[in-house]
Coordinates of C-alpha atoms in Angstrom, one line a residue:
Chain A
X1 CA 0.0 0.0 0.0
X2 CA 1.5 3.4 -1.2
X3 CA 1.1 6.4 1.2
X4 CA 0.5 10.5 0.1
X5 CA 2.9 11.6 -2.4
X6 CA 3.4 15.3 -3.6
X7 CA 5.6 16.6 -6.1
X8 CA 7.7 19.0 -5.6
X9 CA 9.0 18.5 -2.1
X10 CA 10.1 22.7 -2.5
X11 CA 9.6 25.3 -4.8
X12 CA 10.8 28.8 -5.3
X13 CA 8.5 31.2 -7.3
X14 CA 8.2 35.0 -8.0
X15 CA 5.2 37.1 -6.8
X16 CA 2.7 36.9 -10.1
X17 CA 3.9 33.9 -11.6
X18 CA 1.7 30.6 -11.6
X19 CA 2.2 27.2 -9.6
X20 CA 0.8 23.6 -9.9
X21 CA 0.9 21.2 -7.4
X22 CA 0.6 18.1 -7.7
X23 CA -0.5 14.9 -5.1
X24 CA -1.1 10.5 -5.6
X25 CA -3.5 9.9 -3.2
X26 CA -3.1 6.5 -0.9
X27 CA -4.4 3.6 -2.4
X28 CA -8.1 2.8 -2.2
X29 CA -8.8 6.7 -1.3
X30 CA -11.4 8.4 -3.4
X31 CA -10.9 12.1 -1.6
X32 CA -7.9 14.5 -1.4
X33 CA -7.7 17.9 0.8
X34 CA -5.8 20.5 0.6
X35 CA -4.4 22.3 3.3
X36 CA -2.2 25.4 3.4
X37 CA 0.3 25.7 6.9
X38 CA 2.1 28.9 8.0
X39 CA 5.5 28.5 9.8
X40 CA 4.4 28.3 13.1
X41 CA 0.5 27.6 12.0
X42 CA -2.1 24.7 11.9
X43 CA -3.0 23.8 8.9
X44 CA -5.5 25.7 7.2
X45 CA -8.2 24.2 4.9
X46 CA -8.0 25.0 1.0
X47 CA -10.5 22.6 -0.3
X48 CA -11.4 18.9 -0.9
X49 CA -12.2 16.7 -3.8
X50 CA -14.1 13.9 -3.8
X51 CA -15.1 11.6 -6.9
X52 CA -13.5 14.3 -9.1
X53 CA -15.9 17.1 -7.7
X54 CA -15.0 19.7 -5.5
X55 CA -16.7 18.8 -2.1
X56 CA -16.0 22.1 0.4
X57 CA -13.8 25.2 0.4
X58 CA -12.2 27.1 2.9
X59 CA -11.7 30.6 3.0
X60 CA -9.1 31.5 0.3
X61 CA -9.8 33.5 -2.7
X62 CA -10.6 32.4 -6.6
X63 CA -7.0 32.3 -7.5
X64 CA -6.2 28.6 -5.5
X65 CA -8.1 26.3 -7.6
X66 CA -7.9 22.6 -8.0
X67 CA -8.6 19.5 -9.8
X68 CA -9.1 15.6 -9.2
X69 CA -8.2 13.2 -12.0
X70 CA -10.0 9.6 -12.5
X71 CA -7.1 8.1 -10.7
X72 CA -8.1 10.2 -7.4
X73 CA -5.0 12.1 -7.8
X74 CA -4.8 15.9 -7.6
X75 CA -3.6 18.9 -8.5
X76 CA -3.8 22.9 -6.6
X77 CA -3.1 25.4 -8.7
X78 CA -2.0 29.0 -7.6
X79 CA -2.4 31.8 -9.9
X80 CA -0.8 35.7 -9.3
X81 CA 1.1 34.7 -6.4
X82 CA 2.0 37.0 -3.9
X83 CA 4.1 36.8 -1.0
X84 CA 1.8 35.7 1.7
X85 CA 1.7 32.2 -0.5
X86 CA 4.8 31.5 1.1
X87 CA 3.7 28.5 3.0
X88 CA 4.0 24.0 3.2
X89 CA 1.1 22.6 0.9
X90 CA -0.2 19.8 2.1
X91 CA -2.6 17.1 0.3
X92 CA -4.4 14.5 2.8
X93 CA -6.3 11.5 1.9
X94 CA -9.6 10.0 2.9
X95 CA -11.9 7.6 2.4
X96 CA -15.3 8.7 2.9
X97 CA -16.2 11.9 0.7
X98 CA -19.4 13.2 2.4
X99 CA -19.6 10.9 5.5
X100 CA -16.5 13.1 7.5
X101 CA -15.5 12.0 11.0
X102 CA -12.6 10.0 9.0
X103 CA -8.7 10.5 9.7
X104 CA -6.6 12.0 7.2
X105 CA -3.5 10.6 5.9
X106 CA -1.1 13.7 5.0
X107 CA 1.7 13.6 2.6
X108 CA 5.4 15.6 3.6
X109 CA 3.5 18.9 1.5
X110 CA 5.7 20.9 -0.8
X111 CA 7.4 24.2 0.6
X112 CA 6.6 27.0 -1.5
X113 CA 8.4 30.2 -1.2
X114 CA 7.4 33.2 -3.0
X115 CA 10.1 36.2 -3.6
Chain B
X1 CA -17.1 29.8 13.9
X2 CA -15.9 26.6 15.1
X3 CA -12.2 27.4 16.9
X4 CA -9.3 25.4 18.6
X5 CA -7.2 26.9 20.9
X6 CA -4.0 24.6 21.9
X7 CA -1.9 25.2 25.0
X8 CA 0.9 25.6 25.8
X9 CA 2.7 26.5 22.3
X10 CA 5.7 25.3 24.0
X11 CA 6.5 22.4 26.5
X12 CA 10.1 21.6 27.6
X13 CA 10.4 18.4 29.6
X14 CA 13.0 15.8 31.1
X15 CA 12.6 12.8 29.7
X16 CA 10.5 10.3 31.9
X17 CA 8.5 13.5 33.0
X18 CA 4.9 12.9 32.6
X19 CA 2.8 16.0 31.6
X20 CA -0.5 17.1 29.6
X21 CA -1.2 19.0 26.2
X22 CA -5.1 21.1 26.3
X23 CA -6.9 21.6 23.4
X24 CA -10.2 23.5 24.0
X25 CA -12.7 24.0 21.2
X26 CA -16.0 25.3 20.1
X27 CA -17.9 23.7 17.4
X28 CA -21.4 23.8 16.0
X29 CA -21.9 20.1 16.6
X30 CA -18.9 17.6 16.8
X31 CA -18.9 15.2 14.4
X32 CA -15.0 13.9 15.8
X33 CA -11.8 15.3 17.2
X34 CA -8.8 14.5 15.8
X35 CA -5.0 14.3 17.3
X36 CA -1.8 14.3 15.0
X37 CA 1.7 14.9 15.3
X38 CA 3.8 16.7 13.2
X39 CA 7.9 15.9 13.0
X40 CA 10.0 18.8 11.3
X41 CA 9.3 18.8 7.6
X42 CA 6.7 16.6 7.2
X43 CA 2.7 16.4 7.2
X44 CA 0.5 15.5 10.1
X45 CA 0.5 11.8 11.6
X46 CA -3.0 10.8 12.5
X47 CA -3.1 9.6 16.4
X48 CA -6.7 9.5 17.2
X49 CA -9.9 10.1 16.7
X50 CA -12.7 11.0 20.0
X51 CA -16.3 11.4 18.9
X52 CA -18.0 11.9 22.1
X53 CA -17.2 13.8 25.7
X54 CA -16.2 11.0 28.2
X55 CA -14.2 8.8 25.0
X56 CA -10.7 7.8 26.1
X57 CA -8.4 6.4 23.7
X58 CA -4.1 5.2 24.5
X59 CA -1.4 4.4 22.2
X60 CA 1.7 3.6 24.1
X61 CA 3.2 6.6 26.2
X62 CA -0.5 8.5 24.4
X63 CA -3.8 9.0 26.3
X64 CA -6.2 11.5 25.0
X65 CA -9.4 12.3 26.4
X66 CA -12.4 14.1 25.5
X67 CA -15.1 16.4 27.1
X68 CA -17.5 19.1 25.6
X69 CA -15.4 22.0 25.9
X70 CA -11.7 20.8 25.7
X71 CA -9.4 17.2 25.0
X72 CA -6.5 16.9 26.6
X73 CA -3.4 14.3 25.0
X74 CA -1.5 12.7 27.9
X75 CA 2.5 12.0 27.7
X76 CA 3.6 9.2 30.2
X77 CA 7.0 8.7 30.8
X78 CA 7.7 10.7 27.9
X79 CA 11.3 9.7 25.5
X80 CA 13.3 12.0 23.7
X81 CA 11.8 10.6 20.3
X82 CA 8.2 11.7 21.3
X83 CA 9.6 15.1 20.4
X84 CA 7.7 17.0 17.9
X85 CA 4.7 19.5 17.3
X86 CA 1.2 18.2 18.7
X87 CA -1.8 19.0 16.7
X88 CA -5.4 19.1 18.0
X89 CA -8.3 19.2 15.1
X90 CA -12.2 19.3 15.4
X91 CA -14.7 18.0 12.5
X92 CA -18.1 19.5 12.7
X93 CA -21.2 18.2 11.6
X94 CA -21.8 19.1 8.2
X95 CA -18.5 20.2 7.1
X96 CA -16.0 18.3 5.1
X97 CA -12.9 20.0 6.7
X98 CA -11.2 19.8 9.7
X99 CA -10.0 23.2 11.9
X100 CA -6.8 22.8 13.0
X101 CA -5.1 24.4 16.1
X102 CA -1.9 26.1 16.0
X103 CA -0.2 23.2 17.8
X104 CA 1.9 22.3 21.3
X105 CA 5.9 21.9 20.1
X106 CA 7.0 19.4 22.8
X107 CA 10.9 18.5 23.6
X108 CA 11.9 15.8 25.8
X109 CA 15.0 16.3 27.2
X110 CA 17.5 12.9 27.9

C-alpha cells in the first residue's frame, strides 16, 4: 500500500507567476484535501475533492483552484502569487467523501516560497 | 465559527516526565476530534480520533481524552523521540474540513 505523495518537495517562485501542485493519493482513497500551513501555524483548509468534484472550500480567494483526476490524484493550482503564499502545501487522503469523521493521511507537503 | 485553541505553544520536559497538552474548542456540533503529530518537515501523523465527551483512547506513552469543551493528549513517561509539534483538530457536523489548532511543540529532554 502506497502512502500521500506530492511533487515538488520545494519550490521557489516570483510574486505573479503561476504554480501547480501536484499529489497520488493513498491507495483505495477516493478524496484529497488540501491544506495550506504557516510557519508556526495549523493547517489551514484549502479545499477537498471527492469523486472528481469539489466537495467544500475554505476561505481563500478564486486564484487557488484545484482538480481531481479519474485516478483520485490531484492537483492545486495557484495563480498571481503573492508573498503571503509562502507556505507547506499539504494534500491529505480519505476515504469517505461526504460521510467526514474520518482521519486524514497527509503527505510531507511541498514548501513554497514566494520572492 | 468553530475554533481550537491549543496550550501551551511550548513544553520543555525531562525525559520520563509525565505531563498534559489542552486543546479547547467550540464547534457547531462535533462530528470527531482529531489528534496528530507533526515531526519537522513533514505532514500530520493521525493519532486518534474521539467522537463523544467521556471517549478515552491510548497508544503507548498517548492517552487523549475528550469532554464538551476541551481534550487533553497525555505523555507518560515521555522519551526524547516523542519530540515533535502536537496538533489538535475538530470536525463538525456538516462540514467536510477539519479546523486545526496552532499546535503544542514538545521537547523531551535525555
Amino acid at each position: 500500500e502506497t502512502g500521500v505523495t506530492q511533487s515538488p518537495t520545494h519550490l521557489i517562485k516570483t510574486r505573479g507567476q503561476q504554480v501547480t501542485l501536484r499529489c497520488s493519493s493513498q491507495s483505495g482513497h477516493n478524496t484529497v484535501s488540501w491544506y495550506q500551513q504557516a510557519l508556526g501555524q495549523g493547517p489551514q483548509f484549502i479545499f477537498q475533492y471527492y469523486r472528481e468534484e469539489e466537495n467544500g472550500r475554505g476561505n481563500f480567494p478564486p486564484r487557488f483552484s484545484g482538480l481531481q483526476f479519474p485516478n483520485y490524484s490531484s492537483e492545486l493550482n495557484v495563480n498571481a502569487l503573492e508573498l503571503d503564499d509562502s507556505a507547506l502545501y499539504l494534500c491529505a487522503s480519505s476515504l469517505g467523501g461526504t460521510a467526514g469523521g474520518e482521519k486524514l493521511f497527509f503527505g510531507s507537503g511541498t514548501q513554497l516560497s514566494v520572492l | 465559527e468553530d475554533q481550537v485553541t491549543q496550550s501551551p505553544e511550548a513544553l520543555r520536559l525531562q525525559e520520563g516526565e509525565s505531563s498534559s497538552l489542552n486543546c479547547s474548542y467550540t464547534v457547531s456540533g462535533l462530528r470527531g476530534l482529531f489528534w496528530y503529530r507533526q515531526d519537522p518537515g513533514k505532514g500530520p501523523e493521525f493519532l486518534f480520533t474521539l467522537y463523544s465527551a467521556g471517549e478515552e483512547k491510548e497508544k503507548e506513552r498517548l492517552k487523549a481524552t475528550l469532554t464538551k469543551k476541551e481534550s487533553f493528549l497525555h505523555i507518560t513517561a515521555p522519551k526524547p523521540e516523542d519530540s515533535a509539534t502536537y496538533l489538535c483538530a475538530v470536525q463538525a457536523r456538516g462540514n467536510n474540513d477539519m479546523r486545526f489548532g496552532a499546535g503544542t511543540r514538545l521537547t523531551v529532554k535525555p
